[in-house]
Coordinates of C-alpha atoms in Angstrom, one line a residue:
M543 CA -93.6 51.9 -87.0
T544 CA -90.9 49.2 -86.8
A545 CA -87.3 49.9 -87.8
P546 CA -87.5 47.9 -91.1
D547 CA -90.6 49.8 -92.2
E548 CA -89.0 53.2 -91.5
I549 CA -86.0 52.1 -93.5
R550 CA -88.1 51.2 -96.5
E551 CA -90.0 54.6 -96.3
R552 CA -86.7 56.5 -96.2
A553 CA -85.5 54.7 -99.3
Q554 CA -88.7 55.5 -101.2
D555 CA -88.4 59.2 -100.3
E556 CA -84.8 59.3 -101.6
Q557 CA -85.9 57.6 -104.9
T558 CA -88.6 60.3 -105.3
D559 CA -86.1 63.1 -104.7
E560 CA -83.6 61.6 -107.2
S561 CA -86.1 62.3 -110.1
P562 CA -84.9 64.9 -112.7
T563 CA -85.9 68.6 -112.1
A564 CA -88.4 70.5 -114.2
G565 CA -85.6 72.6 -115.7
D566 CA -83.9 69.5 -117.1
P567 CA -86.4 67.0 -118.4
S568 CA -83.8 64.9 -120.1
G569 CA -81.7 64.5 -117.0
E570 CA -78.6 65.1 -119.2
T571 CA -76.0 67.9 -118.7
S572 CA -74.3 70.0 -121.3
G573 CA -70.6 69.6 -121.7
A574 CA -70.1 73.4 -122.1
L575 CA -68.8 75.4 -119.2
Q576 CA -70.8 78.5 -118.3
L577 CA -70.0 81.6 -116.1
H578 CA -72.2 82.2 -113.1
T579 CA -72.4 85.1 -110.7
A580 CA -70.8 85.1 -107.3
G581 CA -72.7 82.9 -104.8
E582 CA -74.6 81.0 -107.5
V583 CA -74.4 77.2 -107.5
S584 CA -75.7 75.0 -110.2
R585 CA -78.5 72.9 -109.1
R586 CA -77.5 70.3 -111.6
G587 CA -74.1 70.1 -110.0
A588 CA -75.7 69.5 -106.6
R589 CA -77.9 66.9 -108.1
D590 CA -74.9 65.1 -109.7
L591 CA -73.1 65.1 -106.3
D592 CA -76.2 63.6 -104.7
S593 CA -76.2 60.9 -107.3
V594 CA -72.6 60.1 -106.4
D595 CA -73.4 59.9 -102.7
Q596 CA -76.4 57.7 -103.4
G597 CA -74.1 55.3 -105.2
R598 CA -71.8 55.3 -102.2
L599 CA -74.7 54.3 -100.0
D600 CA -75.8 51.6 -102.3
T601 CA -72.3 50.0 -102.6
R602 CA -70.9 50.6 -99.0
G603 CA -73.8 51.5 -96.8
E604 CA -71.7 54.4 -95.4
D605 CA -72.1 58.2 -95.7
S606 CA -68.9 59.9 -96.9
P607 CA -68.8 63.6 -96.1
D608 CA -68.4 65.9 -99.1
T609 CA -67.8 69.5 -98.2
S610 CA -68.1 70.5 -101.9
R611 CA -71.8 70.2 -101.6
E612 CA -72.1 73.0 -99.0
S613 CA -73.2 76.5 -100.1
R614 CA -70.4 79.1 -99.9
P615 CA -72.1 82.5 -100.7
D616 CA -68.9 84.4 -101.6
T617 CA -67.4 81.8 -103.9
A618 CA -68.2 81.4 -107.6
V619 CA -68.6 77.8 -108.8
D620 CA -68.4 76.7 -112.4
G621 CA -70.9 74.1 -113.4
G622 CA -73.4 73.2 -116.1
A623 CA -76.4 75.6 -116.6
E624 CA -79.9 74.4 -116.0
G625 CA -82.3 74.6 -118.9
G626 CA -79.8 76.7 -120.9
G627 CA -80.4 79.9 -118.9
D628 CA -77.6 82.4 -118.3
G629 CA -78.2 82.5 -114.5
A630 CA -78.8 86.3 -114.4
G631 CA -81.0 87.3 -111.4
T632 CA -81.3 83.6 -110.4
T633 CA -81.7 82.9 -106.7
P634 CA -79.0 80.5 -105.4
A635 CA -80.4 77.0 -105.2
P636 CA -80.9 75.8 -101.8
V637 CA -78.4 73.3 -100.5
S638 CA -79.6 69.8 -100.8
R639 CA -80.2 68.1 -97.4
R640 CA -80.6 64.7 -98.9
R641 CA -76.9 63.9 -98.2
R642 CA -77.6 63.3 -94.5
R643 CA -80.3 60.7 -95.1
P644 CA -77.7 57.8 -95.8
L645 CA -76.2 58.5 -92.3
R646 CA -79.6 58.3 -90.6
T647 CA -80.4 55.1 -92.5
S648 CA -77.1 53.5 -91.5
L649 CA -77.7 54.4 -87.8
I650 CA -81.2 52.8 -88.0
V651 CA -79.7 49.7 -89.5
V652 CA -77.0 49.5 -86.7
I653 CA -79.6 50.1 -84.0
A654 CA -81.8 47.3 -85.4
I655 CA -78.8 44.9 -85.5
A656 CA -77.8 45.8 -81.9
V657 CA -81.4 45.2 -80.7
A658 CA -81.4 41.8 -82.3
A659 CA -78.0 40.9 -80.9
A660 CA -79.0 41.9 -77.4
A661 CA -82.1 39.8 -77.6
G662 CA -80.0 36.8 -78.7
A663 CA -77.5 37.4 -75.9
A664 CA -80.2 37.6 -73.3
T665 CA -81.7 34.3 -74.6
T666 CA -78.3 32.5 -74.3
G667 CA -77.4 33.9 -70.9
V668 CA -74.2 35.7 -72.2
F669 CA -74.9 38.6 -69.8
G670 CA -75.4 36.4 -66.8
G671 CA -79.1 35.8 -67.2
D672 CA -80.9 32.7 -66.0
G673 CA -80.7 31.2 -69.5
S674 CA -82.7 28.2 -70.6
D675 CA -83.9 25.3 -68.4
V676 CA -81.6 23.0 -70.4
A677 CA -78.5 25.1 -69.6
N678 CA -79.4 25.2 -65.9
A679 CA -79.9 21.4 -65.8
S680 CA -76.6 20.8 -67.5
A681 CA -74.7 23.2 -65.2
S682 CA -76.1 21.6 -62.0
T683 CA -75.3 18.0 -63.1
P684 CA -71.9 16.8 -61.7
P685 CA -69.5 15.9 -64.5
R686 CA -68.7 12.6 -62.9
T687 CA -70.2 10.5 -60.1
A688 CA -69.0 7.8 -57.7
K689 CA -70.8 5.6 -55.1
V690 CA -70.3 5.7 -51.4
Q691 CA -68.3 2.5 -50.5
R692 CA -68.1 0.4 -47.4
T693 CA -64.4 -0.5 -47.1
T694 CA -61.3 -0.6 -44.9
L695 CA -59.0 2.4 -44.9
T696 CA -55.4 2.3 -43.9
R697 CA -53.6 5.6 -43.3
T698 CA -50.0 5.7 -44.4
E699 CA -47.3 8.3 -44.1
T700 CA -44.7 8.5 -46.8
V701 CA -41.3 9.8 -45.7
D702 CA -37.8 10.1 -47.2
G703 CA -35.1 7.6 -46.3
N704 CA -31.8 6.3 -47.3
L705 CA -30.8 2.8 -48.4
G706 CA -27.3 1.8 -47.3
F707 CA -25.3 -0.3 -44.8
G708 CA -26.1 1.8 -41.8
D709 CA -23.9 3.9 -39.7
A710 CA -20.2 3.0 -39.7
S711 CA -18.2 2.4 -36.6
T712 CA -14.4 2.6 -36.1
V713 CA -12.1 -0.2 -35.1
Q714 CA -9.4 1.1 -32.8
A715 CA -6.1 -0.7 -32.3
P716 CA -4.7 -0.7 -28.8
A717 CA -2.1 2.0 -28.1
A718 CA 1.5 0.8 -28.6
A719 CA 3.2 -0.1 -25.4
G720 CA 6.6 1.4 -26.1
P721 CA 9.3 0.5 -28.6
G722 CA 8.9 -2.9 -30.2
A723 CA 5.1 -3.0 -29.9
G724 CA 4.8 -4.2 -33.5
T725 CA 4.0 -2.9 -37.0
V726 CA 0.9 -3.1 -39.1
T727 CA 1.7 -5.4 -41.9
W728 CA -1.7 -6.0 -43.6
V729 CA -5.1 -4.2 -43.8
P730 CA -8.3 -5.2 -45.7
T731 CA -9.8 -3.4 -48.7
A732 CA -13.0 -1.2 -48.6
G733 CA -15.9 -3.5 -49.4
D734 CA -14.4 -6.6 -47.9
I735 CA -16.7 -8.8 -45.7
V736 CA -15.1 -10.0 -42.5
K737 CA -16.9 -12.9 -40.7
R738 CA -16.3 -14.7 -37.4
G739 CA -12.6 -15.9 -37.2
G740 CA -11.7 -13.7 -40.3
T741 CA -8.7 -11.4 -40.2
V742 CA -9.3 -7.7 -39.4
Y743 CA -5.7 -6.7 -39.8
K744 CA -2.2 -8.1 -39.1
V745 CA 0.6 -7.0 -36.7
D746 CA 4.0 -8.5 -37.4
E747 CA 2.2 -10.9 -39.7
Q748 CA 0.1 -12.2 -36.8
K749 CA -3.7 -12.2 -37.5
V750 CA -6.1 -10.2 -35.4
P751 CA -9.4 -12.0 -35.8
L752 CA -13.0 -11.0 -35.5
L753 CA -15.2 -12.5 -32.8
Y754 CA -18.9 -12.0 -32.3
G755 CA -20.2 -10.4 -29.1
S756 CA -21.5 -7.3 -27.4
V757 CA -18.6 -6.6 -24.9
P758 CA -15.1 -5.9 -26.2
F759 CA -12.1 -7.6 -24.5
Y760 CA -10.8 -5.1 -21.9
R761 CA -8.4 -7.2 -19.8
T762 CA -6.1 -10.2 -20.0
M763 CA -8.1 -13.4 -19.5
K764 CA -6.4 -16.4 -17.9
D765 CA -7.1 -19.4 -15.7
G766 CA -9.4 -18.2 -12.8
T767 CA -10.9 -15.2 -14.7
E768 CA -14.7 -14.9 -14.6
G769 CA -17.1 -12.6 -16.4
T770 CA -19.1 -11.9 -19.6
D771 CA -15.9 -11.4 -21.6
V772 CA -14.9 -15.0 -20.7
A773 CA -18.4 -16.2 -21.9
T774 CA -17.9 -14.3 -25.2
L775 CA -14.5 -16.0 -25.8
E776 CA -15.8 -19.5 -25.0
K777 CA -18.9 -19.1 -27.3
N778 CA -16.7 -18.0 -30.2
L779 CA -14.2 -20.9 -29.6
A780 CA -17.1 -23.3 -29.7
A781 CA -18.6 -21.8 -32.8
L782 CA -15.2 -22.1 -34.6
G783 CA -15.0 -25.8 -33.8
Y784 CA -12.9 -25.9 -30.6
D785 CA -14.0 -28.2 -27.8
G786 CA -13.0 -29.8 -24.6
F787 CA -14.4 -27.1 -22.3
V788 CA -17.8 -26.0 -20.9
V789 CA -19.2 -22.7 -22.3
D790 CA -19.8 -20.6 -19.2
D791 CA -18.3 -17.4 -17.7
T792 CA -15.3 -19.1 -16.0
Y793 CA -11.9 -19.3 -17.6
N794 CA -10.2 -22.6 -16.4
A795 CA -7.6 -25.1 -17.6
S796 CA -9.9 -26.6 -20.2
T797 CA -10.5 -23.1 -21.6
A798 CA -6.7 -22.4 -21.7
A799 CA -6.1 -25.6 -23.6
A800 CA -8.6 -24.6 -26.3
V801 CA -7.1 -21.1 -26.4
R802 CA -3.6 -22.6 -27.1
E803 CA -4.9 -24.6 -30.0
W804 CA -6.6 -21.5 -31.4
Q805 CA -3.4 -19.5 -31.1
E806 CA -1.5 -22.1 -33.0
D807 CA -3.9 -21.9 -35.9
L808 CA -3.5 -18.1 -35.9
G809 CA 0.3 -18.3 -36.0
R810 CA 0.6 -16.8 -32.6
E811 CA 2.7 -17.8 -29.6
K812 CA 0.8 -20.4 -27.6
T813 CA 0.5 -18.6 -24.2
G814 CA -2.9 -19.9 -23.2
T815 CA -4.0 -16.4 -22.2
V816 CA -5.9 -13.8 -24.2
R817 CA -5.1 -10.0 -24.2
P818 CA -7.4 -7.2 -25.4
S819 CA -5.3 -6.7 -28.6
D820 CA -5.6 -10.4 -29.6
A821 CA -9.1 -10.0 -31.2
V822 CA -11.8 -7.5 -32.3
V823 CA -15.3 -8.0 -31.0
A824 CA -18.4 -6.9 -33.1
S825 CA -22.0 -7.8 -33.1
G826 CA -21.7 -9.8 -36.4
A827 CA -20.1 -10.0 -39.8
R828 CA -18.9 -6.6 -40.9
R829 CA -18.4 -4.8 -44.2
V830 CA -15.3 -2.6 -44.5
A831 CA -16.3 0.9 -45.4
E832 CA -13.0 2.7 -45.2
V833 CA -9.4 1.8 -44.3
K834 CA -7.7 4.2 -41.9
A835 CA -4.4 2.4 -40.9
V836 CA -1.3 2.4 -43.1
T837 CA 1.0 -0.6 -43.4
G838 CA 4.3 0.1 -41.7
A839 CA 2.8 2.2 -39.0
P840 CA 2.5 1.2 -35.3
P841 CA -0.7 -0.6 -34.4
N842 CA -2.5 2.3 -32.6
G843 CA -5.4 4.6 -33.5
P844 CA -8.1 3.9 -36.1
V845 CA -7.6 0.9 -38.3
V846 CA -10.8 0.7 -40.4
T847 CA -14.4 1.8 -40.3
W848 CA -17.1 -0.8 -41.0
T849 CA -20.8 -1.4 -41.2
G850 CA -23.1 -4.4 -41.2
T851 CA -23.2 -6.6 -44.3
E852 CA -26.9 -6.3 -45.1
R853 CA -28.4 -3.2 -46.6
I854 CA -30.9 -1.4 -44.3
V855 CA -33.1 1.7 -44.6
S856 CA -32.5 4.6 -42.3
V857 CA -34.9 7.4 -41.6
A858 CA -34.6 10.7 -39.8
L859 CA -38.3 10.8 -38.9
D860 CA -40.1 14.0 -38.0
V861 CA -41.2 13.6 -34.4
Q862 CA -44.8 14.3 -35.3
Y863 CA -44.9 10.7 -36.7
E864 CA -43.4 9.2 -33.6
D865 CA -46.7 7.5 -32.7
I866 CA -46.7 5.4 -35.9
V867 CA -43.4 3.7 -35.5
A868 CA -42.4 0.9 -33.2
K869 CA -40.2 -2.1 -33.4
G870 CA -41.9 -4.7 -35.6
A871 CA -44.0 -2.1 -37.5
K872 CA -44.4 -3.0 -41.2
A873 CA -43.5 -0.6 -44.1
T874 CA -43.0 -0.5 -47.9
V875 CA -39.9 0.8 -49.5
T876 CA -40.0 2.3 -53.0
L877 CA -36.6 2.2 -54.8
P878 CA -35.4 4.7 -57.4
D879 CA -36.7 2.4 -60.2
N880 CA -40.2 2.3 -58.6
T881 CA -39.9 -1.3 -57.5
T882 CA -40.9 -2.0 -53.9
V883 CA -39.8 -4.2 -51.1
N884 CA -41.2 -4.9 -47.7
A885 CA -39.4 -3.8 -44.6
E886 CA -39.7 -3.9 -40.8
V887 CA -38.8 -1.4 -38.2
T888 CA -35.9 -2.9 -36.1
D889 CA -34.7 0.1 -34.2
V890 CA -36.2 3.4 -32.9
G891 CA -33.7 5.8 -31.4
S892 CA -34.2 8.8 -29.2
P893 CA -35.4 12.2 -30.6
T894 CA -32.6 14.5 -31.5
T895 CA -32.5 18.0 -30.0
P896 CA -32.5 20.9 -32.6
Q897 CA -29.3 22.7 -32.8
S898 CA -29.5 25.9 -30.8
G899 CA -26.0 27.2 -31.2
D900 CA -25.2 30.3 -33.2
S901 CA -22.1 29.9 -35.3
Q902 CA -21.7 33.7 -35.3
G903 CA -21.7 34.0 -31.6
A904 CA -23.7 36.4 -29.5
A905 CA -23.2 39.1 -32.1
G906 CA -25.5 37.1 -34.4
G907 CA -28.4 38.2 -32.4
A908 CA -31.9 37.6 -33.8
A909 CA -30.5 36.2 -37.0
G910 CA -28.9 33.3 -35.2
Q911 CA -32.1 32.6 -33.3
S912 CA -34.1 32.6 -36.4
G913 CA -31.8 30.1 -38.0
S914 CA -31.9 27.7 -35.1
S915 CA -35.7 27.8 -34.7
S916 CA -36.2 26.5 -38.2
K917 CA -34.5 23.2 -37.3
K918 CA -36.8 20.3 -36.3
A919 CA -36.3 17.5 -33.9
T920 CA -36.1 14.1 -35.6
L921 CA -36.3 10.5 -34.6
P922 CA -33.7 8.0 -36.0
V923 CA -35.4 4.9 -37.3
E924 CA -33.9 1.8 -38.9
L925 CA -35.7 -0.8 -41.0
K926 CA -34.6 -4.2 -42.1
V927 CA -35.2 -5.6 -45.6
T928 CA -35.4 -9.3 -45.5
D929 CA -35.4 -9.7 -49.3
Q930 CA -31.9 -8.4 -50.0
K931 CA -32.1 -9.6 -53.6
G932 CA -35.2 -7.4 -54.1
L933 CA -32.9 -4.4 -53.5
G934 CA -31.1 -5.2 -56.8
R935 CA -27.6 -3.7 -57.2
Y936 CA -28.3 -0.6 -55.2
Q937 CA -25.6 -0.1 -52.6
A938 CA -26.8 3.4 -51.5
A939 CA -29.8 5.3 -52.7
A940 CA -32.6 7.7 -51.7
V941 CA -35.8 5.9 -51.2
K942 CA -39.4 6.5 -50.1
I943 CA -40.9 4.7 -47.1
S944 CA -44.6 4.2 -46.6
L945 CA -45.4 3.6 -42.9
K946 CA -48.7 2.1 -42.0
A947 CA -50.1 4.5 -39.4
Q948 CA -53.7 3.5 -38.7
T949 CA -56.4 1.2 -40.0
R950 CA -60.2 1.6 -39.9
K951 CA -62.4 -1.2 -40.9
N952 CA -66.0 -1.3 -42.2
V953 CA -66.4 2.5 -42.8
L954 CA -68.2 4.5 -45.5
A955 CA -65.8 6.3 -47.9
V956 CA -65.9 8.5 -51.0
P957 CA -63.2 10.0 -53.2
I958 CA -61.5 13.0 -51.5
N959 CA -62.4 15.3 -54.3
A960 CA -66.1 14.6 -53.8
L961 CA -66.0 16.8 -50.7
V962 CA -67.4 20.3 -51.1
A963 CA -66.4 22.9 -48.5
Q964 CA -69.4 24.7 -47.0
R965 CA -69.4 28.5 -46.5
G966 CA -70.1 28.2 -42.8
G967 CA -67.5 25.5 -42.3
G968 CA -67.4 21.8 -42.6
Y969 CA -68.0 19.7 -45.7
A970 CA -70.8 18.3 -47.8
V971 CA -71.3 15.9 -50.8
Q972 CA -73.5 16.4 -53.8
A973 CA -76.0 13.5 -53.6
V974 CA -77.4 12.7 -57.0
E975 CA -81.0 11.6 -56.6
S976 CA -84.0 11.1 -58.8
D977 CA -85.4 14.6 -58.1
G978 CA -82.1 16.4 -58.6
V979 CA -78.7 17.1 -56.9
H980 CA -78.7 17.9 -53.2
A981 CA -75.9 19.0 -50.9
K982 CA -75.8 16.8 -47.8
P983 CA -73.5 17.8 -44.9
V984 CA -71.1 15.0 -43.8
K985 CA -68.7 14.4 -41.0
V986 CA -65.2 13.4 -42.2
G987 CA -62.9 10.9 -40.6
M988 CA -59.7 9.2 -41.8
F989 CA -58.1 10.2 -45.1
A990 CA -56.3 7.3 -46.9
D991 CA -55.4 6.3 -50.4
S992 CA -57.3 9.2 -52.1
M993 CA -60.4 8.3 -50.1
V994 CA -62.0 9.8 -47.0
E995 CA -64.3 8.4 -44.4
V996 CA -67.7 10.1 -44.3
S997 CA -70.9 9.8 -42.3
G998 CA -74.1 11.7 -41.9
P999 CA -77.9 11.6 -42.5
G1000 CA -78.8 10.1 -45.8
I1001 CA -75.2 8.8 -46.5
T1002 CA -75.3 5.0 -47.1
A1003 CA -73.4 2.5 -49.1
G1004 CA -74.3 2.9 -52.7
T1005 CA -75.3 6.6 -52.5
V1006 CA -74.3 8.3 -55.7
V1007 CA -72.3 11.5 -55.2
G1008 CA -70.9 14.0 -57.6
V1009 CA -67.1 14.2 -58.3
P1010 CA -65.9 17.4 -59.9
K1011 CA -63.3 17.2 -62.6

């Protein structure tokens, strides 16, 4: 018998039991109160209580316990008499058991609902079942797909750098040679640009000019002096428009004549000889970074610090990338406003050695060693930006540098997130074919621009692969 049939049968039995008793054909109770002997319970009262419980079942579907319906032998209960009798010698009416039927009925209904719910859950796979074929097909289909491409991959490394004018160097004035050596009477301002022939500072109102070269003046040059410093002097005199001499490394009478003309233009005494303090030599035009000298002081010690006039990019490169930088290597610089300019590596220094000193001394022990071991060796690199206008108004800024490391041409590639790690190691791709989705192992190569080089059996240009979300 099914659960619904049993429920209907229980309901019919309860309706039969609800019929009036033989002693009360009318089913009505008298409003008068009658006295009963101890232990006697009015059957009409029990029947009335059953009716109340039946109403509760009909309206709420729940069984509410009612202890008033239980038989208590030693307690007299007032209630209506049945059939007008006085109750003498009457056997106590048996306790009605129909009050438990609503509970059983409710339990049957709950069980039936639970069975139906479990059947539905099993059908939809809520409990981890196999589910329908449609669900399986949907779960196995990749949410997105992409095609294997034949392309050229270029690996780049993006590192942090700084835009600025490069490292500053210090201009030192010669030490004063005793009393009367002179007084600094003029100094430039930070940010000033000093070019060939321009004034670096003044001593006793006489200009000390800038000359271009790689070797500073270190001795007094006069007729008969030979060397690279002489060649530097003559090249600068020629560049400033003086003539009448041959540019070589020999200081002769013709050179001395040109020097006297130059000294006159500077407001100096026309001696025809050049001392180390008469000029400052630098590799090119300079930008004043900081003024050190004070007017009124003797001309010795630091005068100014300066840099090149063009903005460059400097990088403290991790030594693991040493193989991707060399003079002439191309790079892309991203500025703080996300605009980009092209750059070229112009200088690669020597790797720095990590600091191994312990500021706390030997007592620092292992703590000091731990601190020093965390420092990494770096490689100083400078890059030149030809398009200075492309740098905008930035004088100093943190930038990102993308260095081109390696290029591979005519390779097969897929999006990196198309790779699926295999349990035993290695990678595979989900090849979407007419008969379904198949995991195909692949060998990976270069990673670049969110793509990865792949190769393996069945992997050709145009192969459709799954790409997880």
